[in-house]
Amino acid sequence: MSTTAPVKPSRRRPLPPPAPAPGRRPWSLSKTAVNGALVLATVYTLFPLLWLLTAAAKNTGDLLGGRTLTPARWNLGDNLGRLAETGDGVYFRWYLNSLLYAGFGALLCALVCVAAGYAFHVYDFPGKEKLFGLVLLGVLVPTTALALPMYLLASELDVVNTYWAVLVPSLVNPFGVYLARVFCAGYVPGEVLEAARMDGASELRTFWSIGLRMVMPGFVTVFLFQFTAIWNNFFLPLVMLSDTKLFPVSLGLYSWNTQTRSFPEYYPLVVTGSLLAVVPLVVAFLALQRFWKAGLAAGSVK
């Protein structure tokens, strides 16, 4: 009886890709084109800052005459001196007000957001996800739509035209709560918290000594977002404040800018004040960048 060997299935080789038409090369984005696009985007981003640097050193005639980018006739020292003298130095009072609103408000807001995000991540309680969905709905509501209701509430509490009218609404940020929960989910393992509880640590001690330290990159992220938002905030102080001594920098410069048509000498003050107003944001991002790098490194290891 003859036996036949099993027939092995034939393997077909994949067909090669169709060759391009003669005289044509397959389309590809060259390195030069990519670098050129990046250079254009960088110039487009940095040009307003360059204009602000040069315009802050010009006098009224040069600014109104369009000679802002010329290297001649630098008057930055004179502009700074006039900025300190105008209104008995009210600009630097606005500056301190902005540092108070943005620094203190962003610090407390970041702490509140991280605590709320930590609670949403660690604990289970009835209606947890529904409550978190309500927080997410708060992200969709624009802050300008809340200005009038907050003014009415502040009026009922008799805190209109005070520091509290601007500071208290800055302590809540729904997006910060969402971001903090995301960071807690990635940086706070449950095993570490359980070990702390077994060692006898209270819930508050566990959050303060372990959870907050592990999620510090998220804390800094929320802080920087809120610091920038409060520093650039304009509409809420416009609604809440009428005393010029309580104005932040944004509202104070706006009040000067409205007078430039009648008093052109305010124009250099507005431009120079705008340049100084950028400094705290740059300093904050440069001083806290090591936390961003640590967060990126921890995420890459995980």
PDB file of C-alpha atoms in Angstrom, residues 40-256:
ATOM      1  CA  LEU A  40       8.139  80.322  11.086  1.00  0.00           C
ATOM      2  CA  ALA A  41       5.963  79.171  13.970  1.00  0.00           C
ATOM      3  CA  THR A  42       8.638  80.244  16.471  1.00  0.00           C
ATOM      4  CA  VAL A  43       9.000  83.673  14.870  1.00  0.00           C
ATOM      5  CA  TYR A  44       5.222  84.099  14.803  1.00  0.00           C
ATOM      6  CA  THR A  45       5.052  83.213  18.509  1.00  0.00           C
ATOM      7  CA  LEU A  46       7.978  85.340  19.685  1.00  0.00           C
ATOM      8  CA  PHE A  47       7.421  88.403  17.502  1.00  0.00           C
ATOM      9  CA  PRO A  48       4.822  90.015  19.866  1.00  0.00           C
ATOM     10  CA  LEU A  49       7.283  89.616  22.741  1.00  0.00           C
ATOM     11  CA  LEU A  50      10.060  91.158  20.638  1.00  0.00           C
ATOM     12  CA  TRP A  51       7.775  94.061  19.765  1.00  0.00           C
ATOM     13  CA  LEU A  52       6.930  94.519  23.447  1.00  0.00           C
ATOM     14  CA  LEU A  53      10.616  94.518  24.427  1.00  0.00           C
ATOM     15  CA  THR A  54      11.496  97.244  21.934  1.00  0.00           C
ATOM     16  CA  ALA A  55       8.290  99.268  22.284  1.00  0.00           C
ATOM     17  CA  ALA A  56       8.702  99.488  26.063  1.00  0.00           C
ATOM     18  CA  ALA A  57      11.883 101.493  25.504  1.00  0.00           C
ATOM     19  CA  LYS A  58      10.286 104.114  23.202  1.00  0.00           C
ATOM     20  CA  ASN A  59       8.801 107.481  23.990  1.00  0.00           C
ATOM     21  CA  THR A  60       5.383 108.732  22.983  1.00  0.00           C
ATOM     22  CA  GLY A  61       6.522 110.167  19.647  1.00  0.00           C
ATOM     23  CA  ASP A  62       8.211 106.949  18.529  1.00  0.00           C
ATOM     24  CA  LEU A  63       5.232 104.810  19.530  1.00  0.00           C
ATOM     25  CA  LEU A  64       2.697 106.987  17.763  1.00  0.00           C
ATOM     26  CA  GLY A  65       4.995 107.314  14.745  1.00  0.00           C
ATOM     27  CA  GLY A  66       5.378 103.554  14.333  1.00  0.00           C
ATOM     28  CA  ARG A  67       9.098 103.519  15.160  1.00  0.00           C
ATOM     29  CA  THR A  68       8.863 100.703  17.683  1.00  0.00           C
ATOM     30  CA  LEU A  69      11.417  98.273  16.202  1.00  0.00           C
ATOM     31  CA  THR A  70      14.178 100.795  15.506  1.00  0.00           C
ATOM     32  CA  PRO A  71      17.249 100.335  17.749  1.00  0.00           C
ATOM     33  CA  ALA A  72      17.810 104.068  18.258  1.00  0.00           C
ATOM     34  CA  ARG A  73      16.640 106.213  21.186  1.00  0.00           C
ATOM     35  CA  TRP A  74      16.087 103.845  24.080  1.00  0.00           C
ATOM     36  CA  ASN A  75      14.059 105.390  26.901  1.00  0.00           C
ATOM     37  CA  LEU A  76      13.364 102.355  29.082  1.00  0.00           C
ATOM     38  CA  GLY A  77      14.787 104.003  32.204  1.00  0.00           C
ATOM     39  CA  ASP A  78      12.658 107.116  31.723  1.00  0.00           C
ATOM     40  CA  ASN A  79       9.545 105.016  31.137  1.00  0.00           C
ATOM     41  CA  LEU A  80      10.166 103.012  34.303  1.00  0.00           C
ATOM     42  CA  GLY A  81      10.671 106.210  36.272  1.00  0.00           C
ATOM     43  CA  ARG A  82       7.436 107.700  34.985  1.00  0.00           C
ATOM     44  CA  LEU A  83       5.674 104.419  35.670  1.00  0.00           C
ATOM     45  CA  ALA A  84       6.751 104.616  39.321  1.00  0.00           C
ATOM     46  CA  GLU A  85       5.706 108.287  39.642  1.00  0.00           C
ATOM     47  CA  THR A  86       2.319 108.256  37.902  1.00  0.00           C
ATOM     48  CA  GLY A  87      -0.572 108.136  40.354  1.00  0.00           C
ATOM     49  CA  ASP A  88       1.821 108.004  43.323  1.00  0.00           C
ATOM     50  CA  GLY A  89       3.099 104.607  42.198  1.00  0.00           C
ATOM     51  CA  VAL A  90      -0.337 103.066  41.784  1.00  0.00           C
ATOM     52  CA  TYR A  91       0.960 100.679  39.114  1.00  0.00           C
ATOM     53  CA  PHE A  92       3.118  98.786  41.611  1.00  0.00           C
ATOM     54  CA  ARG A  93       0.160  98.605  43.957  1.00  0.00           C
ATOM     55  CA  TRP A  94      -1.743  96.929  41.117  1.00  0.00           C
ATOM     56  CA  TYR A  95       1.256  94.652  40.700  1.00  0.00           C
ATOM     57  CA  LEU A  96       1.168  93.591  44.336  1.00  0.00           C
ATOM     58  CA  ASN A  97      -2.595  93.062  44.094  1.00  0.00           C
ATOM     59  CA  SER A  98      -2.094  90.736  41.132  1.00  0.00           C
ATOM     60  CA  LEU A  99       0.595  88.809  43.005  1.00  0.00           C
ATOM     61  CA  LEU A 100      -1.793  88.427  45.929  1.00  0.00           C
ATOM     62  CA  TYR A 101      -4.739  87.343  43.773  1.00  0.00           C
ATOM     63  CA  ALA A 102      -2.723  85.014  41.544  1.00  0.00           C
ATOM     64  CA  GLY A 103      -0.164  83.643  44.004  1.00  0.00           C
ATOM     65  CA  PHE A 104      -2.329  83.065  47.060  1.00  0.00           C
ATOM     66  CA  GLY A 105      -5.405  82.136  45.017  1.00  0.00           C
ATOM     67  CA  ALA A 106      -3.553  79.655  42.776  1.00  0.00           C
ATOM     68  CA  LEU A 107      -1.851  78.022  45.765  1.00  0.00           C
ATOM     69  CA  LEU A 108      -5.100  77.445  47.639  1.00  0.00           C
ATOM     70  CA  CYS A 109      -6.911  76.421  44.445  1.00  0.00           C
ATOM     71  CA  ALA A 110      -4.252  73.816  43.632  1.00  0.00           C
ATOM     72  CA  LEU A 111      -4.509  72.403  47.156  1.00  0.00           C
ATOM     73  CA  VAL A 112      -8.311  72.221  46.958  1.00  0.00           C
ATOM     74  CA  CYS A 113      -8.243  70.624  43.502  1.00  0.00           C
ATOM     75  CA  VAL A 114      -5.634  68.010  44.442  1.00  0.00           C
ATOM     76  CA  ALA A 115      -7.538  67.141  47.625  1.00  0.00           C
ATOM     77  CA  ALA A 116     -10.776  66.752  45.654  1.00  0.00           C
ATOM     78  CA  GLY A 117      -9.095  64.703  42.929  1.00  0.00           C
ATOM     79  CA  TYR A 118      -7.446  62.520  45.575  1.00  0.00           C
ATOM     80  CA  ALA A 119     -10.807  61.923  47.234  1.00  0.00           C
ATOM     81  CA  PHE A 120     -12.458  61.004  43.929  1.00  0.00           C
ATOM     82  CA  HIS A 121      -9.650  58.537  43.182  1.00  0.00           C
ATOM     83  CA  VAL A 122      -9.156  56.897  46.592  1.00  0.00           C
ATOM     84  CA  TYR A 123     -12.558  56.771  48.270  1.00  0.00           C
ATOM     85  CA  ASP A 124     -15.830  55.125  47.286  1.00  0.00           C
ATOM     86  CA  PHE A 125     -19.020  56.869  48.345  1.00  0.00           C
ATOM     87  CA  PRO A 126     -22.616  56.971  47.064  1.00  0.00           C
ATOM     88  CA  GLY A 127     -23.082  59.126  43.973  1.00  0.00           C
ATOM     89  CA  LYS A 128     -19.357  59.424  43.383  1.00  0.00           C
ATOM     90  CA  GLU A 129     -19.412  59.276  39.585  1.00  0.00           C
ATOM     91  CA  LYS A 130     -22.530  61.432  39.342  1.00  0.00           C
ATOM     92  CA  LEU A 131     -20.874  64.094  41.470  1.00  0.00           C
ATOM     93  CA  PHE A 132     -17.747  63.891  39.337  1.00  0.00           C
ATOM     94  CA  GLY A 133     -19.912  64.266  36.233  1.00  0.00           C
ATOM     95  CA  LEU A 134     -21.350  67.420  37.771  1.00  0.00           C
ATOM     96  CA  VAL A 135     -17.803  68.697  38.228  1.00  0.00           C
ATOM     97  CA  LEU A 136     -17.111  68.006  34.560  1.00  0.00           C
ATOM     98  CA  LEU A 137     -20.210  69.982  33.623  1.00  0.00           C
ATOM     99  CA  GLY A 138     -18.623  72.932  35.397  1.00  0.00           C
ATOM    100  CA  VAL A 139     -15.768  72.782  32.899  1.00  0.00           C
ATOM    101  CA  LEU A 140     -18.227  73.541  30.084  1.00  0.00           C
ATOM    102  CA  VAL A 141     -19.542  76.713  31.728  1.00  0.00           C
ATOM    103  CA  PRO A 142     -17.558  79.817  30.657  1.00  0.00           C
ATOM    104  CA  THR A 143     -16.265  81.967  33.485  1.00  0.00           C
ATOM    105  CA  THR A 144     -17.785  85.116  31.977  1.00  0.00           C
ATOM    106  CA  ALA A 145     -21.258  83.592  32.347  1.00  0.00           C
ATOM    107  CA  LEU A 146     -20.644  83.179  36.086  1.00  0.00           C
ATOM    108  CA  ALA A 147     -19.509  86.760  36.695  1.00  0.00           C
ATOM    109  CA  LEU A 148     -22.999  88.199  37.211  1.00  0.00           C
ATOM    110  CA  PRO A 149     -24.233  85.406  39.558  1.00  0.00           C
ATOM    111  CA  MET A 150     -21.028  85.729  41.578  1.00  0.00           C
ATOM    112  CA  TYR A 151     -21.514  89.492  41.759  1.00  0.00           C
ATOM    113  CA  LEU A 152     -25.038  88.999  43.115  1.00  0.00           C
ATOM    114  CA  LEU A 153     -23.747  86.530  45.707  1.00  0.00           C
ATOM    115  CA  ALA A 154     -20.937  88.889  46.686  1.00  0.00           C
ATOM    116  CA  SER A 155     -23.444  91.698  46.986  1.00  0.00           C
ATOM    117  CA  GLU A 156     -25.572  89.612  49.353  1.00  0.00           C
ATOM    118  CA  LEU A 157     -22.481  88.862  51.455  1.00  0.00           C
ATOM    119  CA  ASP A 158     -21.416  92.529  51.355  1.00  0.00           C
ATOM    120  CA  VAL A 159     -17.941  91.763  50.001  1.00  0.00           C
ATOM    121  CA  VAL A 160     -18.203  93.680  46.715  1.00  0.00           C
ATOM    122  CA  ASN A 161     -15.241  96.003  46.130  1.00  0.00           C
ATOM    123  CA  THR A 162     -12.988  94.008  48.474  1.00  0.00           C
ATOM    124  CA  TYR A 163     -10.108  91.599  47.980  1.00  0.00           C
ATOM    125  CA  TRP A 164     -12.378  88.672  48.836  1.00  0.00           C
ATOM    126  CA  ALA A 165     -14.644  89.387  45.860  1.00  0.00           C
ATOM    127  CA  VAL A 166     -11.818  88.435  43.476  1.00  0.00           C
ATOM    128  CA  LEU A 167      -9.914  85.967  45.651  1.00  0.00           C
ATOM    129  CA  VAL A 168     -12.686  83.595  46.767  1.00  0.00           C
ATOM    130  CA  PRO A 169     -14.081  82.760  43.266  1.00  0.00           C
ATOM    131  CA  SER A 170     -10.534  81.861  42.207  1.00  0.00           C
ATOM    132  CA  LEU A 171     -10.307  79.004  44.712  1.00  0.00           C
ATOM    133  CA  VAL A 172     -12.471  76.633  42.642  1.00  0.00           C
ATOM    134  CA  ASN A 173     -11.475  75.206  39.270  1.00  0.00           C
ATOM    135  CA  PRO A 174     -13.446  72.212  37.898  1.00  0.00           C
ATOM    136  CA  PHE A 175     -10.804  71.458  35.297  1.00  0.00           C
ATOM    137  CA  GLY A 176      -8.190  71.386  38.055  1.00  0.00           C
ATOM    138  CA  VAL A 177     -10.225  68.751  39.928  1.00  0.00           C
ATOM    139  CA  TYR A 178     -10.432  66.613  36.791  1.00  0.00           C
ATOM    140  CA  LEU A 179      -6.708  67.018  36.134  1.00  0.00           C
ATOM    141  CA  ALA A 180      -5.859  66.182  39.740  1.00  0.00           C
ATOM    142  CA  ARG A 181      -7.884  62.962  39.598  1.00  0.00           C
ATOM    143  CA  VAL A 182      -6.047  61.930  36.445  1.00  0.00           C
ATOM    144  CA  PHE A 183      -2.692  62.581  38.095  1.00  0.00           C
ATOM    145  CA  CYS A 184      -3.725  60.690  41.247  1.00  0.00           C
ATOM    146  CA  ALA A 185      -4.754  57.697  39.147  1.00  0.00           C
ATOM    147  CA  GLY A 186      -1.288  57.595  37.592  1.00  0.00           C
ATOM    148  CA  TYR A 187       0.928  58.532  40.528  1.00  0.00           C
ATOM    149  CA  VAL A 188      -0.776  57.268  43.707  1.00  0.00           C
ATOM    150  CA  PRO A 189      -0.862  53.438  43.912  1.00  0.00           C
ATOM    151  CA  GLY A 190      -3.350  51.937  46.322  1.00  0.00           C
ATOM    152  CA  GLU A 191      -0.741  49.611  47.846  1.00  0.00           C
ATOM    153  CA  VAL A 192       1.229  52.535  49.241  1.00  0.00           C
ATOM    154  CA  LEU A 193      -1.862  54.077  50.840  1.00  0.00           C
ATOM    155  CA  GLU A 194      -2.872  50.722  52.323  1.00  0.00           C
ATOM    156  CA  ALA A 195       0.598  50.290  53.807  1.00  0.00           C
ATOM    157  CA  ALA A 196       0.365  53.731  55.405  1.00  0.00           C
ATOM    158  CA  ARG A 197      -2.999  52.868  56.943  1.00  0.00           C
ATOM    159  CA  MET A 198      -1.598  49.629  58.319  1.00  0.00           C
ATOM    160  CA  ASP A 199       1.195  51.618  59.950  1.00  0.00           C
ATOM    161  CA  GLY A 200      -1.423  53.675  61.792  1.00  0.00           C
ATOM    162  CA  ALA A 201      -1.407  56.860  59.703  1.00  0.00           C
ATOM    163  CA  SER A 202      -4.654  58.797  59.631  1.00  0.00           C
ATOM    164  CA  GLU A 203      -6.343  59.671  56.356  1.00  0.00           C
ATOM    165  CA  LEU A 204      -5.272  63.313  56.588  1.00  0.00           C
ATOM    166  CA  ARG A 205      -1.693  62.312  57.398  1.00  0.00           C
ATOM    167  CA  THR A 206      -1.694  59.848  54.514  1.00  0.00           C
ATOM    168  CA  PHE A 207      -2.855  62.509  52.084  1.00  0.00           C
ATOM    169  CA  TRP A 208      -0.471  65.202  53.352  1.00  0.00           C
ATOM    170  CA  SER A 209       2.660  63.083  53.734  1.00  0.00           C
ATOM    171  CA  ILE A 210       2.236  60.559  50.917  1.00  0.00           C
ATOM    172  CA  GLY A 211      -0.507  61.413  48.434  1.00  0.00           C
ATOM    173  CA  LEU A 212       0.323  65.105  48.028  1.00  0.00           C
ATOM    174  CA  ARG A 213       4.043  64.443  47.659  1.00  0.00           C
ATOM    175  CA  MET A 214       3.534  61.730  45.057  1.00  0.00           C
ATOM    176  CA  VAL A 215       1.207  63.898  42.981  1.00  0.00           C
ATOM    177  CA  MET A 216       3.378  67.037  43.242  1.00  0.00           C
ATOM    178  CA  PRO A 217       3.773  67.336  39.421  1.00  0.00           C
ATOM    179  CA  GLY A 218      -0.009  67.513  39.173  1.00  0.00           C
ATOM    180  CA  PHE A 219      -0.121  70.077  41.987  1.00  0.00           C
ATOM    181  CA  VAL A 220       2.356  72.275  40.121  1.00  0.00           C
ATOM    182  CA  THR A 221       0.434  71.841  36.874  1.00  0.00           C
ATOM    183  CA  VAL A 222      -2.832  72.989  38.429  1.00  0.00           C
ATOM    184  CA  PHE A 223      -1.001  75.842  40.183  1.00  0.00           C
ATOM    185  CA  LEU A 224       0.528  77.146  36.948  1.00  0.00           C
ATOM    186  CA  PHE A 225      -2.751  76.907  35.044  1.00  0.00           C
ATOM    187  CA  GLN A 226      -4.621  78.759  37.768  1.00  0.00           C
ATOM    188  CA  PHE A 227      -1.843  81.307  38.302  1.00  0.00           C
ATOM    189  CA  THR A 228      -1.921  82.195  34.614  1.00  0.00           C
ATOM    190  CA  ALA A 229      -5.728  82.345  34.557  1.00  0.00           C
ATOM    191  CA  ILE A 230      -5.959  84.609  37.621  1.00  0.00           C
ATOM    192  CA  TRP A 231      -3.100  86.842  36.499  1.00  0.00           C
ATOM    193  CA  ASN A 232      -4.752  87.416  33.121  1.00  0.00           C
ATOM    194  CA  ASN A 233      -8.259  87.631  34.582  1.00  0.00           C
ATOM    195  CA  PHE A 234     -10.006  90.830  33.553  1.00  0.00           C
ATOM    196  CA  PHE A 235     -13.774  90.462  33.526  1.00  0.00           C
ATOM    197  CA  LEU A 236     -14.271  89.377  37.134  1.00  0.00           C
ATOM    198  CA  PRO A 237     -12.281  92.303  38.640  1.00  0.00           C
ATOM    199  CA  LEU A 238     -14.071  94.638  36.231  1.00  0.00           C
ATOM    200  CA  VAL A 239     -17.420  93.499  37.637  1.00  0.00           C
ATOM    201  CA  MET A 240     -16.414  93.267  41.292  1.00  0.00           C
ATOM    202  CA  LEU A 241     -14.117  96.246  41.850  1.00  0.00           C
ATOM    203  CA  SER A 242     -14.574  99.995  41.615  1.00  0.00           C
ATOM    204  CA  ASP A 243     -11.738 101.160  43.879  1.00  0.00           C
ATOM    205  CA  THR A 244      -8.621 101.702  41.759  1.00  0.00           C
ATOM    206  CA  LYS A 245      -6.376 100.724  44.674  1.00  0.00           C
ATOM    207  CA  LEU A 246      -7.776  97.179  44.498  1.00  0.00           C
ATOM    208  CA  PHE A 247      -7.291  96.766  40.738  1.00  0.00           C
ATOM    209  CA  PRO A 248      -5.021  94.011  39.383  1.00  0.00           C
ATOM    210  CA  VAL A 249      -2.509  94.839  36.658  1.00  0.00           C
ATOM    211  CA  SER A 250      -4.811  93.802  33.817  1.00  0.00           C
ATOM    212  CA  LEU A 251      -7.635  96.108  34.895  1.00  0.00           C
ATOM    213  CA  GLY A 252      -5.283  98.945  35.824  1.00  0.00           C
ATOM    214  CA  LEU A 253      -3.578  98.934  32.431  1.00  0.00           C
ATOM    215  CA  TYR A 254      -6.980  98.868  30.766  1.00  0.00           C
ATOM    216  CA  SER A 255      -8.026 101.973  32.696  1.00  0.00           C
ATOM    217  CA  TRP A 256      -4.875 103.747  31.508  1.00  0.00           C
TER     218      TRP A 256
END
